[in-house]
Tab-separated table of C-alpha atoms and ligand atoms in Angstrom:
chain	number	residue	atom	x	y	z
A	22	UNK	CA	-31.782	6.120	-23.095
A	23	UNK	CA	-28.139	5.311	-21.522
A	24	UNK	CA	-28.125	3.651	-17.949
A	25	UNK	CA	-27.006	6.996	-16.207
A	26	UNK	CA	-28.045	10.432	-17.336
A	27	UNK	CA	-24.892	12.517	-18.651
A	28	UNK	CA	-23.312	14.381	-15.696
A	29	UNK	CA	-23.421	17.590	-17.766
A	30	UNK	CA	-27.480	17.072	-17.249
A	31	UNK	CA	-27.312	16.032	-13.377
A	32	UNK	CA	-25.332	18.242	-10.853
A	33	UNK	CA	-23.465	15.580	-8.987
A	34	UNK	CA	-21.452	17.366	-5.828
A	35	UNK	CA	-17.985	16.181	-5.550
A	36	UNK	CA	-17.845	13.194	-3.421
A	37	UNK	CA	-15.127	12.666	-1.372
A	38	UNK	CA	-14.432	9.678	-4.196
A	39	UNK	CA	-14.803	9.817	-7.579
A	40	UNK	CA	-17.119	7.373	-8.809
A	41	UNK	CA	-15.365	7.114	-12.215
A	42	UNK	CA	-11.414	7.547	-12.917
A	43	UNK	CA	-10.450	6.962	-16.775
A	44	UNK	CA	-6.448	7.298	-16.679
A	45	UNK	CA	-3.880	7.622	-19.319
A	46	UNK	CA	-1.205	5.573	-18.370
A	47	UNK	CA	1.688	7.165	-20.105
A	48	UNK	CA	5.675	7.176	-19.718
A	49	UNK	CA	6.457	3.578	-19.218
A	50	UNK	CA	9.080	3.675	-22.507
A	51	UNK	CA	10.889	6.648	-20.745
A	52	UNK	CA	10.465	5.140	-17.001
A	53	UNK	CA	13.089	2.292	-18.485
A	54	UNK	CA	14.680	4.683	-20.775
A	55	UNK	CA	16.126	6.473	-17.433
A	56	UNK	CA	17.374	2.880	-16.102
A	57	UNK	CA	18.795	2.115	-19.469
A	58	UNK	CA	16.529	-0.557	-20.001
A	59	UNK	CA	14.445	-1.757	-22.781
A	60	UNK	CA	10.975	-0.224	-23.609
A	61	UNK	CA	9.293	-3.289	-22.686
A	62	UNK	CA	10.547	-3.330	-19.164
A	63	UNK	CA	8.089	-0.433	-18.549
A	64	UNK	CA	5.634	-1.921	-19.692
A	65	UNK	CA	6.111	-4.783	-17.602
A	66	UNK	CA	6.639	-2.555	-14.739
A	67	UNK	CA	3.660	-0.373	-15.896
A	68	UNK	CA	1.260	-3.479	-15.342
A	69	UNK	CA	2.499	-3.929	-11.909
A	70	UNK	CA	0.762	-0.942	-11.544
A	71	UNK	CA	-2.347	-1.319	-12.947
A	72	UNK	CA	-2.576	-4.073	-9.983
A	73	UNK	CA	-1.808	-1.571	-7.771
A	74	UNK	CA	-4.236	0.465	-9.049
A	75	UNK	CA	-6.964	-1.998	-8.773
A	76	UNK	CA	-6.340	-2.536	-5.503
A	77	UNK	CA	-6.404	1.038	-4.564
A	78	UNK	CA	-9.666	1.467	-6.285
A	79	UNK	CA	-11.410	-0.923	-4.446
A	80	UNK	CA	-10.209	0.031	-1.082
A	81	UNK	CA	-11.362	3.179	-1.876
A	82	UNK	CA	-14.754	2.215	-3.327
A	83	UNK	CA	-14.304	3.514	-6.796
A	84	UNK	CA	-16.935	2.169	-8.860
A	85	UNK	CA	-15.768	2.282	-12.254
A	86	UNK	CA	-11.943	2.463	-13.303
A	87	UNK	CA	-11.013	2.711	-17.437
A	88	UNK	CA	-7.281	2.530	-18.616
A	89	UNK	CA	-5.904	3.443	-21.681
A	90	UNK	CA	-3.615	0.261	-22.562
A	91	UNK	CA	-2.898	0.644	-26.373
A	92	UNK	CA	-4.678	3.433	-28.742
A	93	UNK	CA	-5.618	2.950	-32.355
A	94	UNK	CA	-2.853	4.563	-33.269
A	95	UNK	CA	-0.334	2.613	-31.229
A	96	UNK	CA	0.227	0.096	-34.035
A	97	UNK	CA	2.359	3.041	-35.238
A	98	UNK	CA	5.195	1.548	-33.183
A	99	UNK	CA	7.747	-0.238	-34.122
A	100	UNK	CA	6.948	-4.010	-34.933
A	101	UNK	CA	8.261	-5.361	-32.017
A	102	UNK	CA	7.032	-3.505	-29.670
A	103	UNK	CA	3.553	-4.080	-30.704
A	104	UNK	CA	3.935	-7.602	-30.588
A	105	UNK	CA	5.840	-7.435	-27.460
A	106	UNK	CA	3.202	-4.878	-25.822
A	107	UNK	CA	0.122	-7.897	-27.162
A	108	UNK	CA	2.065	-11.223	-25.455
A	109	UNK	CA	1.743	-8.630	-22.132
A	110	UNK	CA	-1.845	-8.059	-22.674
A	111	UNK	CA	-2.099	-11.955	-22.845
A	112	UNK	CA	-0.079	-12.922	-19.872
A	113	UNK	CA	-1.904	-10.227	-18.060
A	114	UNK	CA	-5.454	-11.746	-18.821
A	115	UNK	CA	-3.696	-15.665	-18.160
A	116	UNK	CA	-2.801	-14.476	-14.909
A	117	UNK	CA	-5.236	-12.377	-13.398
A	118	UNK	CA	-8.450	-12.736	-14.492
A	119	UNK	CA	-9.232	-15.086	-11.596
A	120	UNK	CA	-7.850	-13.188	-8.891
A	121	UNK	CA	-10.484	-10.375	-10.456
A	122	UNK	CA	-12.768	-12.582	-10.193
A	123	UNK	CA	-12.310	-13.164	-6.669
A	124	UNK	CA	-12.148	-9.804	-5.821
A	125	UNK	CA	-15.200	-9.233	-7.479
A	126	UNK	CA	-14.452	-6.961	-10.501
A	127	UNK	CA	-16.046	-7.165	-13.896
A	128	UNK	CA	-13.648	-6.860	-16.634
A	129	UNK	CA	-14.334	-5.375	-19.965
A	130	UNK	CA	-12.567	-4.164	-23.423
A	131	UNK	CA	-13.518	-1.690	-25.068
A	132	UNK	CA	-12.088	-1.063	-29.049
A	133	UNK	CA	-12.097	-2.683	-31.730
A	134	UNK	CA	-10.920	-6.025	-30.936
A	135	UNK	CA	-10.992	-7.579	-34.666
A	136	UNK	CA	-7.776	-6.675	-35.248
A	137	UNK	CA	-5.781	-8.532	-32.139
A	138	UNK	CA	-4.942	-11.735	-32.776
A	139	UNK	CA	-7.799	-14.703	-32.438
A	140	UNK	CA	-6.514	-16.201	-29.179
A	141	UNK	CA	-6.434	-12.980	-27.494
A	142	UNK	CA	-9.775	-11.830	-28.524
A	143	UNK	CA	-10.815	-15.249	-27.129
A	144	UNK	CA	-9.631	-15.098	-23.394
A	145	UNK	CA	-10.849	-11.056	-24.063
A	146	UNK	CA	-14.269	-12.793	-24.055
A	147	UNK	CA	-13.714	-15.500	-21.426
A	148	UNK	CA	-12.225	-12.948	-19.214
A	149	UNK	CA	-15.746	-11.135	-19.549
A	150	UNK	CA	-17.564	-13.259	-19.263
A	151	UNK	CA	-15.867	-14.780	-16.073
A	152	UNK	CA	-16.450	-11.574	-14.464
A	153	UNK	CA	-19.705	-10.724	-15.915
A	154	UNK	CA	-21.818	-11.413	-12.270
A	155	UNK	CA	-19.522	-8.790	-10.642
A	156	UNK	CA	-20.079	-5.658	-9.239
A	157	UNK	CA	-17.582	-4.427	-6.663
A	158	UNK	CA	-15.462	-2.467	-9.169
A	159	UNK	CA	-15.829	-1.708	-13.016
A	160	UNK	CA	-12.869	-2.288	-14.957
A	161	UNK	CA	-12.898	-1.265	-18.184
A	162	UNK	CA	-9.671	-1.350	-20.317
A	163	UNK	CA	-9.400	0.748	-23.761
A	164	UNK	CA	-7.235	-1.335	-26.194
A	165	UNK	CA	-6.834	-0.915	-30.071
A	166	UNK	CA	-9.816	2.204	-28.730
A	167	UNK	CA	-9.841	5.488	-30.028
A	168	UNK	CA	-12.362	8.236	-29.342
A	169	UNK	CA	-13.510	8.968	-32.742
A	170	UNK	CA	-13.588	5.604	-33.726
A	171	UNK	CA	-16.141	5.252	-30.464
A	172	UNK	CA	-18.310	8.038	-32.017
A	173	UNK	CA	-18.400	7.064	-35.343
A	174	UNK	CA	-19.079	2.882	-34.778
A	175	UNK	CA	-21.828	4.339	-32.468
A	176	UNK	CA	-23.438	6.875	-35.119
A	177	UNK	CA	-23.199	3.637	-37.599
A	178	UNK	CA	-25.064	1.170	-35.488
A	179	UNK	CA	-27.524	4.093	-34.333
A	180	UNK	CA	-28.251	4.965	-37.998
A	181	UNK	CA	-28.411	0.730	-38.975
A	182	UNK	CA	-30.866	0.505	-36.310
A	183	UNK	CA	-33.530	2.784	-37.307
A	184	UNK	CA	-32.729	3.408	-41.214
A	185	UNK	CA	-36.725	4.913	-41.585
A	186	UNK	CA	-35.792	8.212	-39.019
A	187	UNK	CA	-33.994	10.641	-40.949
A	188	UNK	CA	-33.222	13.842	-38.274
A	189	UNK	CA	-34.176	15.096	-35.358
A	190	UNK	CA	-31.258	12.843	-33.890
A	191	UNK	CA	-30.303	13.867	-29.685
A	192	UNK	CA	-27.564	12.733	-27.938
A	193	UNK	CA	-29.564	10.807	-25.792
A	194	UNK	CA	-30.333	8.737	-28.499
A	195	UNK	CA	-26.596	8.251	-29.614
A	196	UNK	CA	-24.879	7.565	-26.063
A	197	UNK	CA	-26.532	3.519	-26.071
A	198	UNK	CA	-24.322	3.005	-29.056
A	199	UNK	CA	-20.743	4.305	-27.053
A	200	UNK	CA	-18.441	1.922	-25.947
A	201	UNK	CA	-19.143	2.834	-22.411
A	202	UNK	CA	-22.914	3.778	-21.912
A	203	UNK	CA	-22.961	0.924	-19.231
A	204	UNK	CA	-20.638	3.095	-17.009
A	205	UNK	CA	-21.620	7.253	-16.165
A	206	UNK	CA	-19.415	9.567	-17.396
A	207	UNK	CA	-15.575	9.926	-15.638
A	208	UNK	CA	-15.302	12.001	-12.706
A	209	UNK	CA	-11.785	12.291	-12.575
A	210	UNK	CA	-9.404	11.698	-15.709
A	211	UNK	CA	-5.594	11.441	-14.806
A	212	UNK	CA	-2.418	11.236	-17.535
A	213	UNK	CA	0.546	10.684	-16.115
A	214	UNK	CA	3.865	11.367	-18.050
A	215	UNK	CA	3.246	14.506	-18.514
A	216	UNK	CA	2.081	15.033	-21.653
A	217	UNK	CA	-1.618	17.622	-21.595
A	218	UNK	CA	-3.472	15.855	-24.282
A	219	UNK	CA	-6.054	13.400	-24.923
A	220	UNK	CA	-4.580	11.297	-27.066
A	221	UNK	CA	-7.902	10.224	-29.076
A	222	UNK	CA	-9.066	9.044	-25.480
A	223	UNK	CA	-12.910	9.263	-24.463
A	224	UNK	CA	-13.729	11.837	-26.699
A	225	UNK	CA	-17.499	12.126	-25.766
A	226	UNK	CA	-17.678	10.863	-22.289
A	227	UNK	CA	-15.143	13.643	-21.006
A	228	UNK	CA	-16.835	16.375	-21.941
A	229	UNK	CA	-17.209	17.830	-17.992
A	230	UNK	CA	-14.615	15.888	-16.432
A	231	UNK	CA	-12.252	16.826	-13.961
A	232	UNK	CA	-8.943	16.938	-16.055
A	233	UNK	CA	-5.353	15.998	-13.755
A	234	UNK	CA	-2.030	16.177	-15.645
A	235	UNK	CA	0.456	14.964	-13.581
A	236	UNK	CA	4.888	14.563	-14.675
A	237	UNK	CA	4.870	10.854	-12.950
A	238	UNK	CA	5.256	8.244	-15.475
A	239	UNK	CA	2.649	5.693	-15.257
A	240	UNK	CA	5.439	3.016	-13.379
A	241	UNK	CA	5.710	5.044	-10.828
A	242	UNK	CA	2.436	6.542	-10.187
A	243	UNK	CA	1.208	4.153	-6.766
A	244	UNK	CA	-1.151	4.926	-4.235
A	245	UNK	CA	0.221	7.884	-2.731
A	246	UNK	CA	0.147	9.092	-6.314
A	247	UNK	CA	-3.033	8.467	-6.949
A	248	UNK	CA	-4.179	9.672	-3.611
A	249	UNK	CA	-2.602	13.187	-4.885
A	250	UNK	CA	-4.946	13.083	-8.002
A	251	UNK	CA	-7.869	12.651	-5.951
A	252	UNK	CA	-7.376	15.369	-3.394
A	253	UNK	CA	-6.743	17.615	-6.133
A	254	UNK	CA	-10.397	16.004	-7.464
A	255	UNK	CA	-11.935	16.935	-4.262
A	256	UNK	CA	-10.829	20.537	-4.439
A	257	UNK	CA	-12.293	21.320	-7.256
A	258	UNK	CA	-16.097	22.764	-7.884
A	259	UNK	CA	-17.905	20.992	-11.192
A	260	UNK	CA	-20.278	24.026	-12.048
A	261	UNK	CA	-21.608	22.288	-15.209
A	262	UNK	CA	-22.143	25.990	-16.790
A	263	UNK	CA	-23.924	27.275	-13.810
A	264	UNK	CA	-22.554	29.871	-11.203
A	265	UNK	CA	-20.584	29.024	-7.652
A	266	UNK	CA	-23.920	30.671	-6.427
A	267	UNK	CA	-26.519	28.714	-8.132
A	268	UNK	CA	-24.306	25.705	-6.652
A	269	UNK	CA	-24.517	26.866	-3.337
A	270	UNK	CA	-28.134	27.082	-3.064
A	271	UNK	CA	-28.364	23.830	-4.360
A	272	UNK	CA	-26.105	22.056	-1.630
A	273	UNK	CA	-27.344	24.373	1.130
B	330	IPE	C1	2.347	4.193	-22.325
B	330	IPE	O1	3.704	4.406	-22.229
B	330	IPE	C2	2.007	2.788	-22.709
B	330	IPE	C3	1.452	2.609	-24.058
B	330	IPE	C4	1.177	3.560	-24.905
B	330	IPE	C5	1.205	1.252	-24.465
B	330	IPE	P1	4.566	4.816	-23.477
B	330	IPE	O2	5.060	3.568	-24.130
B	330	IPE	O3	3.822	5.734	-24.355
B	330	IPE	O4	5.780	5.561	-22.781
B	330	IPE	P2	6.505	6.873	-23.264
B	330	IPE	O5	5.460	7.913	-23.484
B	330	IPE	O6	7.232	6.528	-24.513
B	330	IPE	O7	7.429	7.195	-22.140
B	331	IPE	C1	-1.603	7.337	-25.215
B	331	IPE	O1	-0.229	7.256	-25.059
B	331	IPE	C2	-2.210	6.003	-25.283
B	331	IPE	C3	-1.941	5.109	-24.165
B	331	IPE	C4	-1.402	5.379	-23.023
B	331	IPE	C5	-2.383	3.776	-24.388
B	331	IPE	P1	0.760	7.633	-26.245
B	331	IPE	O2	2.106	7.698	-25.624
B	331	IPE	O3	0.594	6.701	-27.365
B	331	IPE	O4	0.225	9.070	-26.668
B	331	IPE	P2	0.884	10.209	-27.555
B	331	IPE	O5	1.195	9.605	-28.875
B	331	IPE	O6	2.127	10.670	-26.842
B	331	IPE	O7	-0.145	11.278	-27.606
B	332	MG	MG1	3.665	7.778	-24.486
């Protein structure tokens, strides 16, 4: 069994904070694009955020928070910009995995991380397990993830594990495999940039999730921003396939 039931099972009412925000953090390339700058300067800029974001998280006692930083298919890019968008990802974990620490979040990766480069899969792992004891905010970030990919290393392990049971398979069985069956399903999911997709994101785990598009690129989505996305969270009603009435017995 996975750590938390599935919220589509439960019937969770909307807390005034989301307990789980998975973002998309799209538009840094066009962010510097308008300031005639290079790609790259987004993405620097873009990190900036992601501070920011921590920070806001924890002020506002979100549990878990999971960022998209690089997709499966990202190596699609050109050449330099993957390699520019991986020295990032390793100055990032140089430079803050101790003030994480300190502030008392546990980082983790999620994807697969045999492809990166063998020095950055190793701070990956010292970063983790730095911040393994902590428990003040869940920080999960996706990198070389993709949501099938998730699903179908997860069905492989399952399947490895008990080779004797043929069917009769549930999804209970399947979500200890996922990449993120320490963490309950997202709450809230937020792409900024504008794009309405999921981009191969978590496929599985945001099957009932409260979906917020929003036409800020990611450099210059900051607290206030955020803040936005979460009022918008708190106005709406997760029904889970039941009725507004059934609901309103329930919280009565
Ligand atoms: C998101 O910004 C960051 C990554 C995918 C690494 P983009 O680089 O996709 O920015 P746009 O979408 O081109 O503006
Ligand atoms: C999605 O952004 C992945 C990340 C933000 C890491 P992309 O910019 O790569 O997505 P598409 O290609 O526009 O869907
Ligand atoms: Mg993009």
């Amino acid at each position: 069994m996975a750590l938390f039931s599935s919220s589509t099972r439960d019937l969770p009412s909307v807390a005034a904070v989301p307990g789980h925000v998975a973002v998309i953090m799209d538009g840094n390339g066009r962010w510097a694009k308008k300031r005639f700058l290079p790609r790259v300067a987004g993405h620097v800029k873009g990190v900036e955020l992601v501070r920011e974001m921590v920070r806001a998280c924890l002020e506002r006692g979100v549990q878990y928070l999971t960022l998209f930083a690089f997709s499966s298919e990202n190596w699609r890019r050109p050449q330099e910009e993957v390699s520019l968008l991986m020295q990032l990802f390793v100055k990032a974990l140089e430079q803050e995995v101790d003030k994480l620490d300190r502030n008392g979040v546990r980082l983790r990766v999620i994807g697969d991380l045999s492809r990166f480069d063998p020095h950055l899969q190793t701070l990956i792992r010292k970063g983790e397990e730095k911040t393994a004891g902590n428990t003040r905010l869940d920080l999960t970030i996706a990198a070389n993830y993709g949501g099938r990919w998730d699903i179908m290393q997860a069905v492989n392990r399952m399947l490895a594990d008990q080779p004797e049971k043929r069917d009769g398979w549930l999804e209970a069985d399947l979500e200890p495999y996922l990449s993120m069956s320490f963490a309950p399903e997202p709450d809230l999911f937020i792409r900024t940039g504008g794009e309405e997709r999921i981009s191969n994101f978590l496929l599985w785990q945001l099957a009932y999730t409260e979906l917020y598009f929003t036409p800020t690129l990611w450099p210059d989505f900051d607290t206030a921003e955020f803040d936005k996305a979460i009022a918008s969270y708190q106005q709406r009603e997760r029904r889970f396939g039941r009725t507004s009435e059934q609901l309103a017995k329930t919280h009565a």
